């Protein structure tokens, strides 16, 4: 039963993708239904397997027979995977829902004709499938396979509009994340060469020095995927993608794959040398700082959100590193941050999408006073901003707080130093984001704002659901998170 | 069996659910107001019950939610201190909600959907702050309060000033909250729990083991709470934020919300630390901060011509008094319990009194704004005849804030100043602070005489018909003014509860202030009775003497006759014979010019070169991709398409391979 | 209880009667003195009484309506008289000592002034407003000095009651700090009494009597009377707190000595009044600022025990 639901969860979006290609202009209902069913399956799976670790290996890889005789493809549903599923699947569904209204010829920024629907929903649903597959991967091999699939889909989706810049951005994203994947592959090869196993737990069998090496390779891969310094530059450019795609790929799902890899690697408790983990923490702090420094010059709303995403992925990696240094609370906070940030940032991206949908622009300087004509969007944006910047009682406060308290648990002065650093960053980014929110939504309306109105129902519904999620996410995530590292 | 905590839960639930209900009614402005008022009524009744129960019996504690991994529990408890502040919140919220029902007509273009529902949430979070016994959840309620009040401050979304103020408010207070987060985490590091009791224990232990860390923690707490309370210089947000909110909200902000900062300070300094001897320095810091606030705040208020801004500066000033009292109390906590209780009684009493008169003043200013659309004192005048209730209540509140006996402001100021002077007899610095406080209460008087003179008295502008505000706006004002008088004449009414609160937090009975009976007033006891204040006797004497004087006045049997004011026969209009507010006390204002430093803080610019350096695309990826591209290009040039050349390559390759093979052979 | 109340009432009555009835006399004396220095004959000493009587019978011209406005004169005189009941006439204990300490005295002392300012503002005349504004500024400059001076006493006697301070003074004799405090108090008294060089708020030649420009008849009488009462009572306060010697402990004798000292103080005030021209308000404020700061020296002396 469980395994069949899992298979359904994985197969449905693929089927939806194929259907979309066939239905072309009428792809929307099919996409919507398959995404919804897959989400339902994912949610059911997490609830049904709550509190336990469910592993089911189903398939062999034919050409590996003789070297590994056990099945290497299957499902792993543990609390960590559950959290990832709860991010990947529902936000995927919401993205599809939002896209049904966003990707129309009524869109003022990028009118899309119905003949492109097939292509769009194909890649989007394939991405959902690969993300779901990645979340339930039981070993590095499957993880890598889906990892690469997400990269591929992301390339296609970023370049969806097929303009010069979007093609370039898609290629850049593909190139940079793919170079990272090379390191991932290298790590897997070393692992497999030494232990003849792809399992996460095989890391524990490696000798100490090599384990550190593999860890660093994985770390580089994760950096590339999660857009961390020094390979962060593809993410802001990837904002050329349609906004729902940015919301899903570049806030909730794909970039989270990178941090999910690190969470997987470090949550098993195979002690990695403190130096490498400190490197991870240090780079996370550097990333946060670098991303912050780019806030102040952005005029494109989505690019601003992209930099904020980079910083928040830095938070997650920081939390994971804190976990790696021995404070489980930090790891839990980081995992909670995956879900909290996923929903909050998706809210913001969707709002940006709504704004560009009705006004035709994403330029912060040409937007003002939108709250007057689109109160719901304004509310959602404020909720999103306050949530992302960690204002209690909204979602990210909880996860940030857990990361901070995890850091505080570390012995020595490092904990308080991290906390002070993070709090300073929080204040600055909070101030700036609030300032931007005020600038866009409050004030006397400019011409662009006067014609605006709250968008179609599908978009509004998405925003309302996400607003609720911005409050509820920690309460959903907390029960799962507290099982991690036990 | 309901208990106090259950009542409070009910109150919070009613408010949160009520905010949704009120949102549903948002389309009908007036109905939405009345529905919201009904909800606040219900919640205030619950809160009131809780307060009564708390004083009647010891409160229970209830845990609602538990987060074992963080060592945190959402548990609620009401002690007498929180009960007093709960009462303030309930009363002010109730009256402001009633006032706002009609007042919100003033903003015809703004939807009430962004006022009433948020107002209810704000009241709910204020209530939550006061009953939490766990710092994590305290912070959550605390910041919810900031968040909701931010939206109320920026209510006028098209007004640039209100947004600037809101932004400043939220950023500064959020910074303060982050300070408290840091403090809480630092304590948590040793205690592993966020419960108040655990914080108390570990903070006291830290004061012995790691005094530097402990004082850092206390400093962070101080920053956090003092910012919210509006103590200068951290309270710089206050004079911007309080005036721009709708007046009902201004009343809540100044009357109740900033008080929660005081509540926090009281908790930290009187209850978190069991070793009060080490707090002497902090007592001095608090007292100095308080004196600075009352001095600078009040003298700056004197310069204002915008009624609500003037009142906001006075909030800083009056919070300064409260902070001064708290400082004296903290200083004396370990060494002179009697003096400490005098100061703390003054502190809490002034918090209560300030809630009454400041809310009344803001409502009064709101009424003027509602009817005239103006807050500029230079352009107002002579409203006394057209708005008698507003004038009367504002006058009472004005005299009360200035500490004119026998109104309530005097009773608490008397306690604070007496505590200052008596402590000053041991440590003369406080003598000076007490004298400054005394002087500033006169400056407060000057400032509010200015308000009365330029808004309500003087020559009315007959061209503009102004009438009294509707009854639902009068009732809150009159209630608050009546409270000002009642608490002024019978301070012992609340002093008993204040005493319980002090005993609750410091475990010291109220030994410094005696209230022998209902009619006999208060005594300050420092060894023996050294200070007296009996409002009844003073009032009775004043009444008798005023009657006597009136008898004298009437003795001659003089007839009275109405005559016009004599303007030396000049042709005049109301504006030419009006003495504008900005001209009042001009030389005095000149003397204290520049006391409130203003000006933009230079924003550090992020160096462009550093940003270029951080742009990896620019100097790393693009060049390297280009380099690879060029290399590939060069390599591809070998494909020239001429068969002879390919043949040449083959021959050369064959020679090389053969050579290598031969070399390997040997 | 009733007996106690009756006693308090009688004592109050005594204080009030003395203040009320002797205040015009003192004013008359000061006028006579001024005339003498001017080499004029001057009005009879009883002239202020006749002035009051005349005013009480004159028509009351009102430019402002309102019942609160109408009650102002009575309240003003009442609060001035209230102050007199808070200060011991002779001996240690004021009739209302149980109801107010020195902080209360300081606050009550401002009430009558505040009411006069309010009347000025209410009368809608710019002259009155200017007068009230100036009055307020004078009050702001002078009040801190009174407060500092009295606090010196409180500091020395370790009590906030006037009786306690007087008692301490009698017991311990003169001290440098109290002497400085007394001088500062005296300088402030000049302004509180509205005498030259500090009659800036009335400044008849300039703003026609300031706050009271619109007052006439019995109302004016009461305001005048209140000002005279206040002048007398504050002189009494000065004498009692800072110069209570010689103290015999026999009330009638003490009363006489007090009366003589008060007269001396008022004569001094009058002399200063005659020989000085009026200051501008900013000059006066600067002057009192300096006096105020110097009066802190009294506190400093008190702290080191002198």
CSV table of C-alpha atoms in Angstrom, one decimal, chain A residues 68-445:
chain,number,residue,atom,x,y,z
A,68,UNK,CA,25.6,-4.5,-6.2
A,69,UNK,CA,23.0,-7.2,-6.1
A,70,UNK,CA,20.5,-5.5,-3.9
A,71,UNK,CA,17.9,-3.1,-5.4
A,72,UNK,CA,19.3,0.4,-5.5
A,73,UNK,CA,16.2,2.4,-6.5
A,74,UNK,CA,13.3,2.8,-4.1
A,75,UNK,CA,11.9,5.0,-1.4
A,76,UNK,CA,13.0,6.4,1.9
A,77,UNK,CA,10.4,8.3,3.9
A,78,UNK,CA,11.9,9.5,7.2
A,79,UNK,CA,11.2,12.8,9.0
A,80,UNK,CA,13.7,14.6,6.9
A,81,UNK,CA,12.3,13.3,3.6
A,82,UNK,CA,8.8,14.1,4.9
A,83,UNK,CA,9.7,17.7,5.4
A,84,UNK,CA,11.2,17.9,1.9
A,85,UNK,CA,8.1,16.2,0.5
A,86,UNK,CA,5.9,18.7,2.3
A,87,UNK,CA,7.8,21.5,0.6
A,88,UNK,CA,8.2,20.0,-2.8
A,89,UNK,CA,4.8,18.6,-3.5
A,90,UNK,CA,2.3,21.2,-2.2
A,91,UNK,CA,4.3,24.2,-3.4
A,92,UNK,CA,4.5,22.3,-6.8
A,93,UNK,CA,0.8,22.1,-6.8
A,94,UNK,CA,0.4,25.7,-5.9
A,95,UNK,CA,2.8,26.6,-8.6
A,96,UNK,CA,0.7,24.8,-11.1
A,97,UNK,CA,-2.4,26.4,-9.7
A,98,UNK,CA,-0.9,29.9,-9.9
A,99,UNK,CA,0.5,29.2,-13.4
A,100,UNK,CA,-3.0,28.4,-14.7
A,101,UNK,CA,-3.9,32.0,-14.2
A,102,UNK,CA,-0.4,33.6,-14.6
A,103,UNK,CA,0.5,32.0,-17.9
A,104,UNK,CA,-2.2,33.5,-20.1
A,105,UNK,CA,-2.4,36.2,-22.7
A,106,UNK,CA,-3.8,38.5,-20.1
A,107,UNK,CA,-0.4,38.7,-18.4
A,108,UNK,CA,0.9,42.2,-18.9
A,109,UNK,CA,4.5,41.4,-18.5
A,110,UNK,CA,4.8,38.3,-20.6
A,111,UNK,CA,1.6,37.3,-22.4
A,112,UNK,CA,1.8,33.6,-23.2
A,113,UNK,CA,-0.2,32.0,-25.9
A,114,UNK,CA,-1.8,28.6,-25.3
A,115,UNK,CA,0.4,26.7,-27.7
A,116,UNK,CA,3.2,27.0,-25.2
A,117,UNK,CA,1.2,25.4,-22.4
A,118,UNK,CA,2.2,21.9,-23.3
A,119,UNK,CA,5.9,22.6,-23.1
A,120,UNK,CA,5.6,24.6,-19.9
A,121,UNK,CA,3.5,22.1,-18.0
A,122,UNK,CA,5.6,19.2,-19.3
A,123,UNK,CA,8.8,20.6,-17.8
A,124,UNK,CA,7.0,21.8,-14.6
A,125,UNK,CA,5.4,18.5,-13.9
A,126,UNK,CA,8.6,16.7,-14.7
A,127,UNK,CA,10.3,18.9,-12.3
A,128,UNK,CA,7.8,18.1,-9.6
A,129,UNK,CA,8.3,14.5,-10.2
A,130,UNK,CA,12.1,14.8,-10.0
A,131,UNK,CA,11.9,16.9,-6.9
A,132,UNK,CA,9.6,14.4,-5.2
A,133,UNK,CA,11.9,11.6,-6.3
A,134,UNK,CA,14.8,13.4,-4.9
A,135,UNK,CA,13.1,13.9,-1.6
A,136,UNK,CA,12.5,10.2,-1.1
A,137,UNK,CA,15.8,9.0,-2.5
A,138,UNK,CA,17.2,6.3,-0.3
A,139,UNK,CA,20.8,6.6,-1.5
A,140,UNK,CA,23.2,8.8,-3.3
A,141,UNK,CA,22.7,7.2,-6.7
A,142,UNK,CA,19.0,7.9,-7.0
A,143,UNK,CA,19.6,11.3,-5.4
A,144,UNK,CA,22.1,12.1,-8.1
A,145,UNK,CA,19.8,11.0,-10.9
A,146,UNK,CA,16.9,13.2,-9.8
A,147,UNK,CA,19.4,15.9,-9.0
A,148,UNK,CA,20.5,16.0,-12.5
A,149,UNK,CA,16.9,15.8,-13.7
A,150,UNK,CA,16.0,18.9,-11.7
A,151,UNK,CA,19.0,20.7,-13.3
A,152,UNK,CA,17.7,19.8,-16.7
A,153,UNK,CA,14.2,20.9,-16.0
A,154,UNK,CA,15.4,24.1,-14.5
A,155,UNK,CA,17.4,24.9,-17.7
A,156,UNK,CA,14.3,24.4,-19.8
A,157,UNK,CA,12.0,26.4,-17.4
A,158,UNK,CA,14.4,29.3,-17.0
A,159,UNK,CA,14.7,29.6,-20.7
A,160,UNK,CA,11.0,29.2,-21.2
A,161,UNK,CA,10.4,32.6,-22.7
A,162,UNK,CA,13.2,31.9,-25.2
A,163,UNK,CA,14.4,35.5,-25.2
A,164,UNK,CA,18.1,36.2,-25.5
A,165,UNK,CA,18.6,36.9,-21.8
A,166,UNK,CA,16.5,34.0,-20.7
A,167,UNK,CA,18.4,31.5,-22.9
A,168,UNK,CA,21.6,32.9,-21.5
A,169,UNK,CA,20.4,32.7,-18.0
A,170,UNK,CA,19.1,29.1,-18.5
A,171,UNK,CA,22.4,28.1,-19.9
A,172,UNK,CA,24.3,29.8,-17.1
A,173,UNK,CA,22.2,28.0,-14.5
A,174,UNK,CA,22.7,24.7,-16.2
A,175,UNK,CA,26.4,25.2,-16.5
A,176,UNK,CA,27.1,26.3,-13.0
A,177,UNK,CA,24.9,23.7,-11.3
A,178,UNK,CA,26.2,21.1,-13.6
A,179,UNK,CA,29.8,21.8,-12.7
A,180,UNK,CA,28.7,21.3,-9.1
A,181,UNK,CA,27.1,18.1,-10.1
A,182,UNK,CA,30.5,17.0,-11.4
A,183,UNK,CA,31.8,17.2,-7.9
A,184,UNK,CA,28.8,15.3,-6.7
A,185,UNK,CA,29.5,12.5,-9.2
A,186,UNK,CA,33.1,12.4,-8.2
A,187,UNK,CA,32.1,12.0,-4.5
A,188,UNK,CA,29.7,9.2,-5.4
A,189,UNK,CA,32.4,7.5,-7.5
A,190,UNK,CA,34.9,7.6,-4.6
A,191,UNK,CA,32.3,6.4,-2.2
A,192,UNK,CA,31.3,3.6,-4.5
A,193,UNK,CA,34.8,2.6,-5.3
A,194,UNK,CA,35.7,2.3,-1.6
A,195,UNK,CA,32.5,0.8,-0.2
A,196,UNK,CA,30.7,-0.7,-3.2
A,197,UNK,CA,27.6,1.0,-1.9
A,198,UNK,CA,25.6,4.1,-2.7
A,199,UNK,CA,23.9,4.3,0.7
A,200,UNK,CA,24.1,7.4,2.7
A,201,UNK,CA,25.4,5.3,5.5
A,202,UNK,CA,28.3,4.2,3.4
A,203,UNK,CA,29.8,7.5,4.3
A,204,UNK,CA,30.4,6.1,7.7
A,205,UNK,CA,32.6,3.3,6.3
A,206,UNK,CA,35.1,5.6,4.7
A,207,UNK,CA,38.4,6.4,6.4
A,208,UNK,CA,38.5,9.7,8.1
A,209,UNK,CA,40.6,11.7,5.6
A,210,UNK,CA,38.7,10.4,2.6
A,211,UNK,CA,35.4,11.1,4.3
A,212,UNK,CA,36.4,14.7,4.7
A,213,UNK,CA,37.3,14.8,1.1
A,214,UNK,CA,34.0,13.3,0.0
A,215,UNK,CA,32.2,15.7,2.3
A,216,UNK,CA,33.9,18.7,0.7
A,217,UNK,CA,33.0,17.5,-2.8
A,218,UNK,CA,29.4,17.1,-1.8
A,219,UNK,CA,29.6,20.5,-0.2
A,220,UNK,CA,30.7,22.1,-3.4
A,221,UNK,CA,27.9,20.4,-5.2
A,222,UNK,CA,25.5,21.7,-2.7
A,223,UNK,CA,26.9,25.2,-3.0
A,224,UNK,CA,26.4,25.2,-6.7
A,225,UNK,CA,22.8,23.9,-6.4
A,226,UNK,CA,21.9,26.2,-3.5
A,227,UNK,CA,23.6,29.2,-5.1
A,228,UNK,CA,26.1,29.7,-2.3
A,229,UNK,CA,29.2,31.9,-2.5
A,230,UNK,CA,31.2,31.5,-4.6
A,231,UNK,CA,28.8,30.0,-7.1
A,232,UNK,CA,25.8,32.1,-6.3
A,233,UNK,CA,25.7,34.2,-9.5
A,234,UNK,CA,23.4,32.0,-11.5
A,235,UNK,CA,20.4,32.5,-9.3
A,236,UNK,CA,19.8,36.2,-9.7
A,237,UNK,CA,20.1,35.7,-13.5
A,238,UNK,CA,17.6,32.9,-13.4
A,239,UNK,CA,15.0,35.4,-12.5
A,240,UNK,CA,14.4,35.6,-16.2
A,241,UNK,CA,12.2,32.5,-15.6
A,242,UNK,CA,8.4,32.9,-15.4
A,243,UNK,CA,7.7,34.0,-11.9
A,244,UNK,CA,5.9,30.9,-10.7
A,245,UNK,CA,9.0,29.0,-11.8
A,246,UNK,CA,11.1,31.3,-9.8
A,247,UNK,CA,8.8,30.7,-6.8
A,248,UNK,CA,9.1,27.0,-7.1
A,249,UNK,CA,12.5,26.3,-8.4
A,250,UNK,CA,14.4,29.2,-6.9
A,251,UNK,CA,12.8,29.6,-3.6
A,252,UNK,CA,11.1,26.4,-2.5
A,253,UNK,CA,12.4,23.4,-4.3
A,254,UNK,CA,15.5,23.2,-6.5
A,255,UNK,CA,17.8,25.3,-4.5
A,256,UNK,CA,16.6,23.4,-1.4
A,257,UNK,CA,17.9,20.2,-3.0
A,258,UNK,CA,21.4,21.5,-2.3
A,259,UNK,CA,20.8,22.1,1.3
A,260,UNK,CA,18.8,18.9,1.5
A,261,UNK,CA,21.9,17.0,0.3
A,262,UNK,CA,23.9,18.5,3.2
A,263,UNK,CA,21.1,17.8,5.7
A,264,UNK,CA,21.1,14.2,4.5
A,265,UNK,CA,24.9,13.9,4.7
A,266,UNK,CA,25.1,15.5,8.2
A,267,UNK,CA,22.0,14.2,9.8
A,268,UNK,CA,23.3,10.6,9.8
A,269,UNK,CA,25.8,11.5,12.5
A,270,UNK,CA,28.9,10.2,10.7
A,271,UNK,CA,31.3,12.5,12.3
A,272,UNK,CA,32.9,14.8,9.9
A,273,UNK,CA,36.0,16.7,10.9
A,274,UNK,CA,35.2,19.9,12.6
A,275,UNK,CA,37.3,21.9,10.2
A,276,UNK,CA,35.3,21.0,7.2
A,277,UNK,CA,32.0,21.7,9.0
A,278,UNK,CA,33.4,25.0,10.1
A,279,UNK,CA,34.3,25.7,6.5
A,280,UNK,CA,30.7,25.1,5.7
A,281,UNK,CA,29.5,27.4,8.5
A,282,UNK,CA,32.0,30.1,7.6
A,283,UNK,CA,31.0,30.0,3.9
A,284,UNK,CA,27.4,30.2,5.0
A,285,UNK,CA,28.1,33.4,6.9
A,286,UNK,CA,30.0,34.8,4.0
A,287,UNK,CA,27.1,34.0,1.7
A,288,UNK,CA,24.7,35.7,4.0
A,289,UNK,CA,26.9,38.8,4.1
A,290,UNK,CA,27.5,38.9,0.4
A,291,UNK,CA,23.8,38.4,-0.4
A,292,UNK,CA,22.9,41.1,2.0
A,293,UNK,CA,25.3,43.5,0.3
A,294,UNK,CA,23.5,43.1,-2.9
A,295,UNK,CA,20.1,43.9,-1.5
A,296,UNK,CA,20.5,47.6,-1.7
A,297,UNK,CA,21.1,48.0,-5.4
A,298,UNK,CA,18.4,45.9,-6.7
A,299,UNK,CA,15.6,47.5,-8.6
A,300,UNK,CA,14.1,44.3,-10.0
A,301,UNK,CA,11.9,42.9,-7.3
A,302,UNK,CA,12.6,39.3,-8.2
A,303,UNK,CA,16.4,39.8,-8.1
A,304,UNK,CA,16.0,41.2,-4.6
A,305,UNK,CA,14.0,38.2,-3.6
A,306,UNK,CA,16.7,36.0,-5.2
A,307,UNK,CA,19.4,37.5,-3.1
A,308,UNK,CA,17.3,37.1,-0.1
A,309,UNK,CA,16.9,33.4,-1.0
A,310,UNK,CA,20.6,33.0,-1.3
A,311,UNK,CA,21.0,34.5,2.2
A,312,UNK,CA,18.3,32.1,3.6
A,313,UNK,CA,19.9,29.1,2.0
A,314,UNK,CA,23.0,30.3,3.8
A,315,UNK,CA,21.0,30.2,7.0
A,316,UNK,CA,19.9,26.6,6.4
A,317,UNK,CA,23.5,25.6,5.7
A,318,UNK,CA,24.6,27.4,8.8
A,319,UNK,CA,22.1,25.5,10.8
A,320,UNK,CA,23.1,22.2,9.3
A,321,UNK,CA,26.7,23.1,10.0
A,322,UNK,CA,25.8,23.9,13.6
A,323,UNK,CA,24.2,20.5,13.7
A,324,UNK,CA,27.4,19.0,12.3
A,325,UNK,CA,29.3,20.6,15.1
A,326,UNK,CA,27.2,18.7,17.6
A,327,UNK,CA,24.1,20.8,18.2
A,328,UNK,CA,21.1,18.8,17.0
A,329,UNK,CA,18.9,21.7,17.6
A,330,UNK,CA,20.7,23.7,14.9
A,331,UNK,CA,20.1,20.9,12.4
A,332,UNK,CA,16.4,20.7,13.3
A,333,UNK,CA,16.1,24.4,13.0
A,334,UNK,CA,17.8,24.3,9.6
A,335,UNK,CA,15.3,21.6,8.4
A,336,UNK,CA,12.5,23.6,9.8
A,337,UNK,CA,13.8,26.6,7.9
A,338,UNK,CA,13.6,24.6,4.7
A,339,UNK,CA,9.8,24.4,5.0
A,340,UNK,CA,9.3,27.8,6.6
A,341,UNK,CA,11.4,29.6,4.1
A,342,UNK,CA,10.0,27.6,1.3
A,343,UNK,CA,6.5,28.7,1.9
A,344,UNK,CA,7.3,32.3,2.9
A,345,UNK,CA,9.6,33.0,0.0
A,346,UNK,CA,7.1,31.3,-2.4
A,347,UNK,CA,4.5,33.8,-1.1
A,348,UNK,CA,6.8,36.7,-1.9
A,349,UNK,CA,7.6,35.4,-5.4
A,350,UNK,CA,3.9,34.8,-6.1
A,351,UNK,CA,3.2,38.3,-5.0
A,352,UNK,CA,5.9,39.6,-7.3
A,353,UNK,CA,4.3,37.5,-10.0
A,354,UNK,CA,0.9,39.1,-9.3
A,355,UNK,CA,2.4,42.5,-9.4
A,356,UNK,CA,4.1,42.0,-12.7
A,357,UNK,CA,0.9,40.3,-14.0
A,358,UNK,CA,-1.3,43.3,-13.4
A,359,UNK,CA,1.2,46.1,-13.8
A,360,UNK,CA,3.6,44.7,-16.4
A,361,UNK,CA,6.6,45.7,-14.4
A,362,UNK,CA,8.8,44.3,-11.6
A,363,UNK,CA,10.8,47.5,-11.2
A,364,UNK,CA,10.7,48.7,-7.6
A,365,UNK,CA,11.1,52.3,-8.6
A,366,UNK,CA,8.1,52.3,-10.9
A,367,UNK,CA,5.7,50.8,-8.4
A,368,UNK,CA,4.0,52.6,-5.6
A,369,UNK,CA,0.7,52.5,-3.7
A,370,UNK,CA,-0.4,49.2,-4.9
A,371,UNK,CA,-2.2,48.4,-1.6
A,372,UNK,CA,-5.0,50.7,-2.6
A,373,UNK,CA,-6.1,48.6,-5.6
A,374,UNK,CA,-4.8,45.2,-4.7
A,375,UNK,CA,-5.2,44.8,-0.9
A,376,UNK,CA,-5.0,41.1,-0.9
A,377,UNK,CA,-1.6,41.0,-2.7
A,378,UNK,CA,-0.4,43.7,-0.4
A,379,UNK,CA,-1.4,41.7,2.7
A,380,UNK,CA,0.3,38.6,1.3
A,381,UNK,CA,3.4,40.5,0.5
A,382,UNK,CA,3.7,42.0,4.0
A,383,UNK,CA,3.0,38.6,5.5
A,384,UNK,CA,5.7,37.1,3.4
A,385,UNK,CA,8.2,39.8,4.1
A,386,UNK,CA,7.6,39.7,7.8
A,387,UNK,CA,7.7,35.9,7.8
A,388,UNK,CA,10.9,35.7,5.7
A,389,UNK,CA,12.7,38.3,7.9
A,390,UNK,CA,11.8,36.3,11.0
A,391,UNK,CA,9.2,38.5,12.7
A,392,UNK,CA,7.3,36.5,15.3
A,393,UNK,CA,4.8,34.9,15.2
A,394,UNK,CA,5.3,34.1,11.6
A,395,UNK,CA,7.1,31.1,10.2
A,396,UNK,CA,10.7,31.9,9.7
A,397,UNK,CA,11.1,33.3,13.2
A,398,UNK,CA,10.7,29.8,14.6
A,399,UNK,CA,13.2,28.2,12.4
A,400,UNK,CA,15.7,31.0,12.7
A,401,UNK,CA,15.2,31.0,16.5
A,402,UNK,CA,16.0,27.3,16.5
A,403,UNK,CA,19.1,27.7,14.4
A,404,UNK,CA,20.2,30.5,16.8
A,405,UNK,CA,19.5,28.5,19.9
A,406,UNK,CA,21.3,25.6,18.3
A,407,UNK,CA,24.3,27.9,17.7
A,408,UNK,CA,24.1,29.0,21.3
A,409,UNK,CA,24.5,25.5,22.4
A,410,UNK,CA,28.0,25.3,20.8
A,411,UNK,CA,30.7,25.6,23.3
A,412,UNK,CA,33.1,28.5,23.3
A,413,UNK,CA,32.6,32.0,21.9
A,414,UNK,CA,31.6,30.8,18.4
A,415,UNK,CA,27.9,30.4,19.4
A,416,UNK,CA,27.3,33.9,20.6
A,417,UNK,CA,29.4,35.3,17.7
A,418,UNK,CA,27.2,33.6,15.2
A,419,UNK,CA,24.1,34.7,17.0
A,420,UNK,CA,25.2,38.3,17.1
A,421,UNK,CA,26.1,38.2,13.4
A,422,UNK,CA,22.8,36.7,12.5
A,423,UNK,CA,20.8,39.1,14.5
A,424,UNK,CA,22.5,42.1,12.9
A,425,UNK,CA,21.9,40.6,9.5
A,426,UNK,CA,18.3,40.0,10.4
A,427,UNK,CA,17.8,43.6,11.5
A,428,UNK,CA,19.3,45.0,8.3
A,429,UNK,CA,17.5,42.7,5.9
A,430,UNK,CA,14.3,43.2,7.9
A,431,UNK,CA,14.6,47.0,7.6
A,432,UNK,CA,15.4,46.9,3.9
A,433,UNK,CA,12.7,44.4,3.0
A,434,UNK,CA,10.1,46.3,5.0
A,435,UNK,CA,11.2,49.5,3.3
A,436,UNK,CA,10.8,47.9,-0.1
A,437,UNK,CA,7.4,46.5,0.8
A,438,UNK,CA,6.3,50.0,1.9
A,439,UNK,CA,7.7,51.5,-1.2
A,440,UNK,CA,5.8,49.2,-3.5
A,441,UNK,CA,2.5,48.8,-1.7
A,442,UNK,CA,2.0,52.0,0.4
A,443,UNK,CA,2.1,55.6,-0.5
A,444,UNK,CA,0.2,57.6,-3.1
A,445,UNK,CA,-0.5,55.3,-6.0
